[in-house]
Short mmCIF file of C-alpha atoms in Angstrom, two decimals:
data_model
loop_
_atom_site.label_atom_id
_atom_site.label_comp_id
_atom_site.label_asym_id
_atom_site.label_seq_id
_atom_site.Cartn_x
_atom_site.Cartn_y
_atom_site.Cartn_z
CA MET A 567 3.69 -2.37 -50.45
CA SER A 568 3.58 -0.70 -47.05
CA LYS A 569 2.16 -2.40 -43.96
CA GLN A 570 -0.69 0.14 -43.79
CA GLN A 571 -1.68 -0.63 -47.38
CA GLU A 572 -1.53 -4.36 -46.70
CA GLU A 573 -3.75 -3.88 -43.66
CA ARG A 574 -6.29 -1.87 -45.68
CA GLU A 575 -6.42 -4.52 -48.42
CA LEU A 576 -6.82 -7.27 -45.83
CA GLN A 577 -9.73 -5.48 -44.18
CA LYS A 578 -11.35 -4.90 -47.61
CA PHE A 579 -10.96 -8.59 -48.46
CA LEU A 580 -12.60 -9.63 -45.16
CA ARG A 581 -15.52 -7.26 -45.79
CA ASP A 582 -15.97 -8.74 -49.30
CA VAL A 583 -15.97 -12.26 -47.84
CA ASP A 584 -18.64 -11.30 -45.31
CA GLU A 585 -20.77 -9.68 -48.00
CA ILE A 586 -20.50 -12.66 -50.39
CA THR A 587 -21.30 -15.08 -47.56
CA SER A 588 -24.42 -13.08 -46.77
CA LEU A 589 -25.47 -13.13 -50.45
CA LEU A 590 -24.96 -16.91 -50.68
CA GLN A 591 -27.08 -17.46 -47.59
CA GLY A 592 -29.80 -15.34 -49.13
CA LEU A 593 -29.69 -17.26 -52.41
CA ASN A 594 -30.05 -20.56 -50.54
CA SER A 595 -32.91 -19.28 -48.39
CA SER A 596 -36.30 -21.01 -48.58
CA ASP A 597 -38.04 -17.66 -48.28
CA PRO A 598 -38.89 -16.34 -51.82
CA GLU A 599 -38.69 -12.71 -50.73
CA VAL A 600 -35.23 -13.18 -49.23
CA GLN A 601 -34.12 -15.05 -52.34
CA GLU A 602 -35.42 -12.33 -54.63
CA LYS A 603 -33.67 -9.62 -52.61
CA ALA A 604 -30.40 -11.63 -52.65
CA ILE A 605 -30.61 -12.01 -56.47
CA ALA A 606 -31.13 -8.27 -56.88
CA ASP A 607 -28.20 -7.47 -54.55
CA THR A 608 -26.01 -9.97 -56.40
CA GLU A 609 -26.81 -8.46 -59.82
CA LYS A 610 -26.16 -5.00 -58.42
CA ARG A 611 -22.79 -6.07 -57.00
CA LEU A 612 -21.77 -7.80 -60.25
CA GLY A 613 -22.74 -4.70 -62.22
CA SER A 614 -20.74 -2.36 -60.01
CA THR A 615 -17.74 -4.69 -60.12
CA LYS A 616 -17.84 -4.87 -63.92
CA GLU A 617 -18.11 -1.10 -64.22
CA LYS A 618 -15.19 -0.63 -61.83
CA GLU A 619 -13.02 -3.06 -63.80
CA GLU A 620 -13.84 -1.27 -67.09
CA ASN A 621 -12.86 2.08 -65.59
CA GLU A 622 -9.61 0.67 -64.32
CA CYS A 623 -8.78 -0.86 -67.71
CA ARG A 624 -8.99 2.56 -69.42
CA HIS A 625 -6.10 3.87 -67.31
CA ARG A 626 -4.01 0.76 -66.98
CA VAL A 627 -1.51 -1.02 -69.21
CA ASP A 628 -2.46 -4.59 -69.95
CA ARG A 629 0.01 -6.71 -68.00
CA THR A 630 -1.78 -10.03 -68.42
CA LEU A 631 0.52 -13.05 -68.29
CA ILE A 632 -0.34 -16.41 -69.68
CA ASN A 633 0.11 -19.17 -67.12
CA THR A 634 1.42 -22.24 -68.87
CA ARG A 635 1.09 -24.38 -65.73
CA PRO A 636 -2.22 -26.02 -64.91
CA SER A 637 -4.06 -24.27 -62.15
CA ASP A 638 -4.65 -25.98 -58.80
CA LEU A 639 -7.80 -23.95 -58.27
CA PRO A 640 -11.18 -25.52 -58.91
CA ASN A 641 -12.92 -24.61 -62.17
CA GLN A 642 -15.08 -21.52 -62.49
CA GLU A 643 -18.22 -23.58 -62.06
CA GLY A 644 -16.93 -24.89 -58.74
CA LEU A 645 -16.12 -21.37 -57.57
CA MET A 646 -19.62 -20.21 -58.28
CA ASN A 647 -21.08 -23.10 -56.30
CA PRO A 648 -22.08 -21.83 -52.80
CA GLU A 649 -21.53 -25.25 -51.21
CA ALA A 650 -18.01 -25.51 -52.59
CA PHE A 651 -17.24 -22.01 -51.39
CA MET A 652 -18.46 -22.79 -47.84
CA ASP A 653 -16.50 -26.07 -47.85
CA ALA A 654 -13.34 -24.16 -48.75
CA LEU A 655 -13.96 -21.69 -45.92
CA GLU A 656 -14.52 -24.52 -43.44
CA LYS A 657 -11.38 -26.31 -44.57
CA ASP A 658 -9.36 -23.11 -44.18
CA ALA A 659 -10.78 -22.52 -40.67
CA LYS A 660 -9.85 -26.04 -39.58
CA GLU A 661 -6.32 -25.62 -40.90
CA ARG A 662 -5.93 -22.33 -39.06
CA ALA A 663 -7.20 -23.92 -35.82
CA ARG A 664 -4.74 -26.79 -36.20
CA ARG A 665 -1.80 -24.43 -36.68
CA ARG A 666 -2.92 -22.27 -33.75
CA LYS A 667 -3.15 -25.29 -31.43
CA LYS A 668 0.35 -26.36 -32.44
CA ASN A 669 1.77 -22.87 -31.92
CA GLU A 670 -0.01 -22.55 -28.58
CA ALA A 671 1.65 -25.73 -27.35
CA LEU A 672 5.07 -24.46 -28.45
CA ALA A 673 4.42 -21.08 -26.81
CA ASN A 674 3.41 -22.72 -23.52
CA ALA A 675 6.55 -24.85 -23.55
CA LEU A 676 8.69 -21.73 -24.03
CA ARG A 677 6.76 -19.96 -21.26
CA GLU A 678 7.62 -22.80 -18.86
CA GLN A 679 11.28 -22.55 -19.84
CA GLY A 680 11.12 -18.80 -19.20
CA ASN A 681 9.49 -19.36 -15.81
CA ASP A 682 12.26 -21.77 -14.88
CA ALA A 683 14.95 -19.24 -15.83
CA PHE A 684 13.07 -16.53 -13.87
CA SER A 685 12.93 -18.69 -10.74
CA LYS A 686 16.72 -19.13 -10.98
CA GLY A 687 17.25 -15.37 -11.21
CA ASP A 688 18.34 -15.41 -14.86
CA PHE A 689 15.95 -12.67 -15.98
CA ALA A 690 17.66 -12.02 -19.33
CA ALA A 691 17.25 -15.68 -20.33
CA ALA A 692 13.64 -15.58 -19.16
CA ILE A 693 12.95 -12.58 -21.40
CA GLN A 694 14.50 -14.42 -24.34
CA LYS A 695 12.24 -17.45 -23.83
CA TYR A 696 9.12 -15.31 -23.42
CA THR A 697 10.03 -13.44 -26.62
CA GLU A 698 10.44 -16.71 -28.53
CA GLY A 699 7.05 -17.79 -27.23
CA LEU A 700 5.45 -14.59 -28.51
CA GLU A 701 6.90 -15.31 -31.95
CA LYS A 702 4.85 -18.50 -31.91
CA GLN A 703 1.68 -16.90 -30.57
CA LYS A 704 1.42 -13.13 -30.48
CA ASP A 705 -1.83 -12.87 -28.50
CA MET A 706 -0.84 -14.77 -25.33
CA SER A 707 -1.38 -12.42 -22.38
CA ALA A 708 0.61 -14.55 -19.95
CA LEU A 709 3.78 -14.24 -22.03
CA TYR A 710 3.55 -10.44 -22.14
CA ALA A 711 2.87 -10.23 -18.38
CA ASN A 712 5.69 -12.63 -17.50
CA ARG A 713 8.12 -10.73 -19.70
CA ALA A 714 7.00 -7.50 -18.02
CA GLN A 715 7.80 -8.99 -14.62
CA ALA A 716 11.29 -9.92 -15.83
CA TYR A 717 11.80 -6.41 -17.21
CA ILE A 718 10.87 -4.99 -13.79
CA LYS A 719 13.55 -7.16 -12.19
CA LEU A 720 16.07 -5.63 -14.60
CA GLN A 721 14.70 -2.14 -13.86
CA GLU A 722 13.53 -1.71 -17.47
CA HIS A 723 10.20 -0.31 -16.39
CA GLU A 724 9.22 1.38 -19.64
CA LYS A 725 9.44 -1.94 -21.49
CA ALA A 726 7.46 -3.56 -18.68
CA ILE A 727 4.64 -1.03 -19.05
CA LEU A 728 4.56 -1.56 -22.82
CA ASP A 729 4.28 -5.34 -22.38
CA CYS A 730 1.46 -4.90 -19.87
CA GLU A 731 -0.39 -2.73 -22.39
CA TRP A 732 -0.06 -5.46 -25.01
CA ALA A 733 -1.27 -8.07 -22.53
CA LEU A 734 -4.38 -5.97 -21.87
CA ARG A 735 -5.02 -5.64 -25.60
CA CYS A 736 -5.16 -9.43 -25.71
CA ASP A 737 -7.27 -9.65 -22.54
CA GLU A 738 -8.65 -6.40 -21.13
CA LYS A 739 -9.34 -8.02 -17.73
CA TYR A 740 -5.98 -9.72 -17.23
CA LEU A 741 -5.23 -8.94 -13.55
CA LYS A 742 -1.56 -9.87 -13.65
CA ALA A 743 -0.93 -7.19 -16.28
CA PHE A 744 -2.57 -4.50 -14.13
CA PHE A 745 -0.54 -5.65 -11.11
CA HIS A 746 2.83 -5.46 -12.86
CA MET A 747 1.92 -2.20 -14.55
CA GLY A 748 1.17 -0.66 -11.16
CA LYS A 749 4.56 -1.84 -9.87
CA ALA A 750 6.34 -0.50 -12.95
CA TYR A 751 4.73 2.94 -12.73
CA LEU A 752 5.64 3.21 -9.05
CA ALA A 753 9.30 2.36 -9.72
CA LEU A 754 9.51 4.28 -13.00
CA LYS A 755 10.40 7.65 -11.50
CA GLN A 756 13.40 6.23 -9.66
CA TYR A 757 15.10 4.59 -12.61
CA SER A 758 13.83 5.96 -15.90
CA LYS A 759 14.50 9.11 -17.91
CA LEU A 760 10.84 9.07 -18.93
CA ALA A 761 10.00 10.05 -15.37
CA LEU A 762 11.61 13.43 -15.99
CA THR A 763 8.83 14.24 -18.45
CA LEU A 764 6.06 13.20 -16.07
CA LYS A 765 5.14 14.61 -12.70
CA SER A 766 5.53 12.23 -9.81
CA CYS A 767 1.90 12.76 -8.87
CA SER A 768 0.77 11.45 -12.26
CA LEU A 769 2.93 8.33 -11.83
CA PHE A 770 1.40 7.72 -8.42
CA PHE A 771 -2.04 8.24 -9.99
CA LYS A 772 -1.36 5.73 -12.76
CA SER A 773 -0.10 3.18 -10.25
CA ARG A 774 -3.20 3.59 -8.07
CA GLU A 775 -5.39 3.38 -11.15
CA CYS A 776 -3.99 -0.06 -11.98
CA TYR A 777 -4.73 -1.44 -8.51
CA MET A 778 -8.21 0.08 -8.44
CA LYS A 779 -8.90 -1.63 -11.77
CA ILE A 780 -7.95 -4.98 -10.21
CA LEU A 781 -10.41 -4.35 -7.38
CA GLU A 782 -13.11 -3.38 -9.88
CA ILE A 783 -12.65 -6.58 -11.89
CA ASP A 784 -12.27 -8.92 -8.89
CA PRO A 785 -13.46 -7.60 -5.49
CA ARG A 786 -11.95 -10.70 -3.85
CA LYS A 787 -8.51 -9.14 -4.35
CA GLU A 788 -9.28 -6.47 -1.77
CA LYS A 789 -6.39 -7.35 0.56
CA LEU A 790 -3.87 -7.44 -2.29
CA CYS A 791 -5.07 -4.07 -3.59
CA LYS A 792 -5.05 -2.58 -0.11
CA ASP A 793 -1.42 -3.59 0.40
CA CYS A 794 -0.43 -2.25 -3.02
CA LEU A 795 -2.24 1.06 -2.53
CA ASN A 796 -0.59 1.41 0.87
CA GLU A 797 2.77 0.90 -0.81
CA VAL A 798 1.98 3.75 -3.22
CA ASP A 799 0.93 6.00 -0.33
CA LEU A 800 4.16 5.26 1.55
CA GLU A 801 6.30 5.94 -1.49
CA GLU A 802 4.53 9.24 -2.10
CA LYS A 803 4.98 10.17 1.55
CA ARG A 804 8.68 9.22 1.43
CA GLU A 805 9.27 11.43 -1.60
CA ARG A 806 7.46 14.36 0.01
CA GLU A 807 9.44 13.97 3.24
CA GLU A 808 12.76 13.92 1.40
CA GLU A 809 11.89 17.03 -0.61
CA GLU A 810 10.96 18.91 2.57
CA ALA A 811 14.05 17.67 4.44
CA THR A 812 16.32 18.78 1.60
CA LYS A 813 14.85 22.28 1.74
CA GLU A 814 15.42 22.40 5.51
CA PHE A 815 19.02 21.32 5.10
CA GLU A 816 19.71 23.79 2.29
CA SER A 817 18.19 26.59 4.36
CA GLY A 818 20.84 25.92 7.03
CA ARG A 819 18.48 24.92 9.82
CA CYS A 820 20.63 24.02 12.82
CA ARG A 821 19.24 20.58 13.62
CA ALA A 822 19.11 19.56 9.99
CA VAL A 823 22.78 20.44 9.52
CA SER A 824 23.70 18.78 12.81
CA VAL A 825 22.43 15.38 11.63
CA ASN A 826 24.89 15.46 8.76
CA GLN A 827 27.76 16.65 10.97
CA LEU A 828 27.23 13.94 13.56
CA LEU A 829 26.98 11.17 10.99
CA GLN A 830 30.25 12.29 9.43
CA LYS A 831 31.97 12.04 12.81
CA LEU A 832 30.38 8.66 13.57
CA SER A 833 31.75 7.35 10.28
CA ARG A 834 35.28 7.62 11.68
CA PRO A 835 36.58 4.04 12.20
CA ASN A 836 38.36 2.43 15.13
CA GLU A 837 37.28 4.82 17.86
CA ASN A 838 36.49 3.50 21.34
CA ALA A 839 32.99 2.43 22.33
CA LEU A 840 32.34 5.48 24.54
CA PHE A 841 33.18 7.81 21.65
CA TYR A 842 30.45 6.24 19.52
CA ALA A 843 28.05 6.06 22.46
CA GLY A 844 28.45 9.79 23.05
CA GLY A 845 27.91 10.65 19.38
CA ILE A 846 24.87 8.40 19.12
CA GLN A 847 23.37 9.92 22.26
CA LEU A 848 23.78 13.44 20.86
CA LEU A 849 22.34 12.32 17.52
CA THR A 850 19.33 10.91 19.35
CA ARG A 851 18.77 14.28 21.02
CA VAL A 852 18.97 16.07 17.65
CA ILE A 853 16.33 13.85 16.02
CA GLN A 854 13.04 15.36 17.15
CA ASP A 855 10.75 15.27 14.10
CA GLY A 856 10.33 13.84 10.62
CA THR A 857 12.86 16.19 9.03
CA GLU A 858 15.76 14.86 11.10
CA GLN A 859 14.52 11.28 10.68
CA THR A 860 14.53 11.73 6.91
CA LEU A 861 17.96 13.35 6.85
CA PHE A 862 19.32 10.46 8.92
CA ARG A 863 18.06 8.13 6.19
CA THR A 864 19.16 10.20 3.19
CA ASN A 865 22.63 10.73 4.69
CA ASN A 866 23.15 6.96 4.83
CA GLY A 867 22.76 6.85 8.60
CA PHE A 868 21.71 3.21 8.80
CA SER A 869 24.84 1.98 7.03
CA ILE A 870 27.19 4.34 8.89
CA ILE A 871 25.88 3.15 12.25
CA ASN A 872 25.15 -0.51 11.59
CA ASP A 873 28.23 -1.31 9.49
CA ASN A 874 30.71 0.02 12.07
CA GLU A 875 32.79 -2.85 13.49
CA VAL A 876 33.04 -1.38 16.99
CA ILE A 877 29.27 -0.87 17.13
CA ARG A 878 28.66 -4.37 15.80
CA ARG A 879 30.54 -5.85 18.72
CA ALA A 880 27.90 -4.33 20.99
CA PHE A 881 25.39 -6.83 19.56
CA ARG A 882 27.01 -9.74 21.37
CA PRO A 883 24.57 -11.44 23.78
CA GLU A 884 27.21 -12.47 26.31
CA MET A 885 28.30 -10.32 29.23
CA LYS A 886 29.45 -6.96 27.89
CA SER A 887 31.93 -4.46 29.22
CA PRO A 888 30.27 -1.38 30.73
CA ALA A 889 31.26 0.64 27.64
CA GLU A 890 29.71 -1.88 25.22
CA ALA A 891 26.56 -2.10 27.34
CA GLU A 892 26.21 1.69 27.21
CA LEU A 893 26.80 1.69 23.46
CA SER A 894 24.11 -0.98 22.95
CA LEU A 895 21.62 1.01 24.99
CA CYS A 896 22.38 4.26 23.16
CA LEU A 897 22.04 2.48 19.82
CA ILE A 898 18.58 1.09 20.64
CA LEU A 899 17.40 4.53 21.81
CA LEU A 900 18.65 6.01 18.52
CA TRP A 901 16.70 3.42 16.55
CA GLN A 902 13.59 4.32 18.51
CA ALA A 903 14.10 8.00 17.68
CA VAL A 904 14.62 7.50 13.95
CA CYS A 905 11.81 4.93 13.55
CA LYS A 906 9.03 6.47 15.65
CA GLY A 907 6.17 7.20 13.24
CA ASN A 908 8.43 6.84 10.18
CA GLU A 909 7.42 3.87 8.06
CA GLU A 910 10.33 4.06 5.62
CA ASN A 911 12.91 4.12 8.42
CA GLN A 912 11.17 1.19 10.10
CA ARG A 913 11.46 -0.79 6.89
CA LEU A 914 15.12 0.07 6.32
CA LEU A 915 16.10 -0.86 9.88
CA LEU A 916 14.32 -4.20 9.85
CA THR A 917 15.59 -5.14 6.39
CA HIS A 918 19.22 -4.24 7.14
CA PRO A 919 20.92 -7.68 6.94
CA TYR A 920 23.03 -7.38 10.06
CA VAL A 921 20.34 -5.77 12.20
CA ASN A 922 17.74 -8.33 11.17
CA SER A 923 19.99 -11.23 12.11
CA GLN A 924 21.44 -9.75 15.29
CA LEU A 925 18.47 -7.93 16.80
CA PRO A 926 17.30 -11.08 18.62
CA THR A 927 20.64 -11.18 20.47
CA LEU A 928 19.81 -7.86 22.09
CA LEU A 929 16.73 -9.46 23.61
CA LEU A 930 19.02 -12.12 25.05
CA SER A 931 21.36 -9.55 26.56
CA GLU A 932 22.35 -10.02 30.18
CA VAL A 933 21.55 -6.34 30.85
CA PRO A 934 17.82 -5.98 31.72
CA GLU A 935 17.60 -2.37 30.54
CA ILE A 936 18.87 -3.36 27.07
CA GLN A 937 16.16 -6.02 26.91
CA GLU A 938 13.53 -3.52 28.03
CA GLN A 939 14.48 -0.91 25.42
CA CYS A 940 14.66 -3.56 22.72
CA LEU A 941 11.08 -4.55 23.59
CA ALA A 942 10.12 -0.88 23.45
CA LEU A 943 11.62 -0.67 19.94
CA LEU A 944 9.54 -3.63 18.77
CA SER A 945 6.47 -2.04 20.37
CA LEU A 946 6.90 0.95 18.02
CA TYR A 947 6.36 -1.40 15.11
CA ALA A 948 3.35 -3.04 16.75
CA GLN A 949 1.50 0.29 17.03
CA THR A 950 0.58 0.42 13.33
CA GLU A 951 -0.71 -2.07 10.80
CA HIS A 952 2.25 -1.35 8.53
CA GLY A 953 4.71 -1.91 11.38
CA ARG A 954 3.09 -5.19 12.37
CA SER A 955 3.23 -6.27 8.75
CA LEU A 956 6.99 -5.58 8.72
CA LEU A 957 7.50 -7.66 11.86
CA LEU A 958 5.55 -10.60 10.47
CA ARG A 959 7.26 -10.41 7.09
CA HIS A 960 10.90 -10.02 8.13
CA LEU A 961 11.30 -11.76 11.48
CA ASP A 962 11.61 -15.42 12.36
CA LEU A 963 8.27 -15.71 14.19
CA THR A 964 9.05 -18.97 15.93
CA LYS A 965 12.31 -17.69 17.39
CA TRP A 966 10.78 -14.35 18.36
CA LEU A 967 7.72 -15.88 19.96
CA GLN A 968 9.83 -18.20 22.09
CA THR A 969 12.00 -15.27 23.18
CA LEU A 970 9.05 -13.03 24.00
CA MET A 971 7.37 -15.76 26.02
CA THR A 972 10.40 -15.90 28.33
CA PHE A 973 9.64 -12.33 29.40
CA VAL A 974 5.99 -12.99 30.25
CA CYS A 975 7.00 -14.88 33.37
CA VAL A 976 9.40 -12.27 34.80
CA PHE A 977 8.22 -9.78 37.40
CA ASP A 978 9.16 -6.37 36.04
CA SER A 979 8.28 -4.00 33.19
CA ARG A 980 9.71 -6.38 30.57
CA ALA A 981 6.77 -8.74 31.14
CA SER A 982 4.24 -5.94 30.66
CA CYS A 983 5.95 -4.78 27.48
CA ALA A 984 6.17 -8.30 26.07
CA MET A 985 2.49 -8.94 26.81
CA ASN A 986 1.47 -5.69 25.14
CA LEU A 987 3.58 -6.56 22.11
CA LEU A 988 2.07 -10.03 21.77
CA SER A 989 -1.44 -8.61 22.28
CA SER A 990 -0.86 -6.16 19.41
CA LEU A 991 0.42 -8.86 17.07
CA ILE A 992 -2.39 -11.28 17.81
CA VAL A 993 -4.88 -9.15 15.86
CA GLU A 994 -3.04 -10.06 12.65
CA GLU A 995 -4.48 -13.04 10.81
CA ASP A 996 -1.03 -14.22 9.65
CA TYR A 997 0.16 -14.26 13.24
CA LEU A 998 -2.85 -16.32 14.33
CA HIS A 999 -2.12 -18.87 11.61
CA HIS A 1000 1.43 -19.13 12.90
CA ILE A 1001 0.30 -19.60 16.50
CA ARG A 1002 -2.07 -22.42 15.54
CA ALA A 1003 0.89 -24.28 14.05
CA LEU A 1004 2.94 -24.09 17.26
CA PRO A 1005 3.38 -27.07 19.64
CA ASN A 1006 0.74 -27.36 22.35
CA SER A 1007 3.15 -26.34 25.10
CA THR A 1008 3.93 -23.03 23.45
CA SER A 1009 0.33 -22.40 22.48
CA TRP A 1010 -0.70 -22.95 26.09
CA CYS A 1011 1.66 -20.16 27.14
CA MET A 1012 -0.31 -17.76 24.95
CA GLN A 1013 -3.15 -17.99 27.45
CA LEU A 1014 -1.02 -15.88 29.79
CA LEU A 1015 -1.89 -12.91 27.60
CA TRP A 1016 -5.44 -12.95 28.86
CA LEU A 1017 -4.70 -13.31 32.60
CA PRO A 1018 -5.69 -10.23 34.65
CA GLY A 1019 -3.30 -8.52 37.01
CA VAL A 1020 -0.73 -5.76 37.12
CA LEU A 1021 2.97 -6.56 36.90
CA PRO A 1022 5.32 -4.59 39.17
CA LEU A 1023 7.79 -2.30 37.47
CA GLY A 1024 11.47 -3.08 37.91
CA THR A 1025 14.36 -0.76 38.42
CA THR A 1026 16.66 0.44 35.68
CA CYS A 1027 20.36 -0.22 35.54
CA MET A 1028 23.03 2.35 36.37
CA ARG A 1029 24.06 4.63 33.49
CA LEU A 1030 27.75 4.82 32.67
CA PRO A 1031 29.28 8.32 32.08
CA ILE A 1032 30.18 8.75 28.45
CA CYS A 1033 32.38 11.22 26.62
CA ALA A 1034 31.41 14.83 27.07
CA PRO A 1035 29.08 16.49 24.51
CA GLY A 1036 31.74 19.16 24.07
CA GLU A 1037 33.79 16.64 22.13
CA TRP A 1038 31.04 16.62 19.48
CA GLY A 1039 30.53 20.42 19.46
CA LEU A 1040 26.96 21.13 18.36
CA GLU A 1041 25.72 24.65 18.97
CA CYS A 1042 22.05 23.69 18.92
CA LEU A 1043 22.35 21.25 21.84
CA GLN A 1044 22.42 21.96 25.54
CA ALA A 1045 25.04 20.00 27.50
CA ASN A 1046 23.09 18.57 30.46
CA GLY A 1047 21.55 21.98 31.14
CA GLN A 1048 24.95 23.62 31.71
CA GLY A 1049 24.97 26.00 28.75
CA LYS A 1050 25.66 25.63 25.05
CA VAL A 1051 28.21 23.26 23.64
CA CYS A 1052 31.09 25.04 21.98
CA GLY A 1053 31.25 24.59 18.21
CA TYR A 1054 34.05 23.20 16.08
#
């Protein structure tokens, strides 16, 4: 017997039970009219059943078997008794409730084991435990949602979406399922073959739809939904930028091609510091709009620059050689160029492991101009809500606050920049919470932000001559206003 046939017979049986229960209630009613109607309906049902059985017997071989074992069922008189029938139904319901409670406890225990494996990063084991829990209780939304989250970690986004759909069948207002489904749809196009059959815009739409549903069900989740919707917007913007940048590069646009050429030359190892400083300076001049910023990112610019051993040495906070100081300054100016107004580049720079850990050392540099430009870089982030969110999420706030406060008391442009940066961050609620937890001495220093007055601007340090632009040979660049640079 097929599953569909079994399902049809089950549904027919349940309808018969409901109908017989209704008839029994009518027969036991104290209202004569209701009783009379129930008797008539019962006789009609018995008549139709008898007629149906007779018709079936005409076309069916008699396969009656004689049961030699005594039956465990109550006698026919007991079956016809409405009270006995209702007692049997009640007994069955209690037994089902007992089994469900037992299975629910087992499922919850397996869910906890899965959560423990998930917290340890063993996502495959977590999926196994969640699956075992669903074998005990198939309608537990939390198990489906948790398994979906583990699938997302393993980049199996199609399975994650399917689990979220099952969770919502069990509970149509289960917020966690909508949240993970939105995440899965957003990541689907990057990892799944299914994305090839769907337009990116429809995946973005489905992701937004999930987060809007959360907001509709629970308006208190406004901040969560806002952050998630912003993530969708940024991902859509990133994809659009990369498509446009690829077209520019393929069309042979001079600046677009130059980004790739310069990065290839900067990837050469073991050159001297002035060689890299010159290349980085030229690259900074090439990057003038979003196309070049995007091509810097898609051509692996962050890794080429930040993973270079010679460039890394320029991060040292102690006294640098003139060449290393120049390289540090050129590097910070490049970061400003590639990150200005580009949210994805801002994120990649701040989440690069080496940059994130070593960026504070640039603020501690003994060269004032390096400190000033490093503050200017951080100020780029502070100009937007997304940038401030990146700073608060990825930086050690205590360390950064202590460092920034040291600049407030100096008498040059570094103080003004540090004060502006702190003033921008203080509008963020997370930052205020952090400030309230600081020692009184540090919190007192925050009052300096509100003191009136104009700080005098300091002088900049001397610039060191670097290798000539001709060594890099880019036709689209002017060499200090002295004509075009000869090409390779």
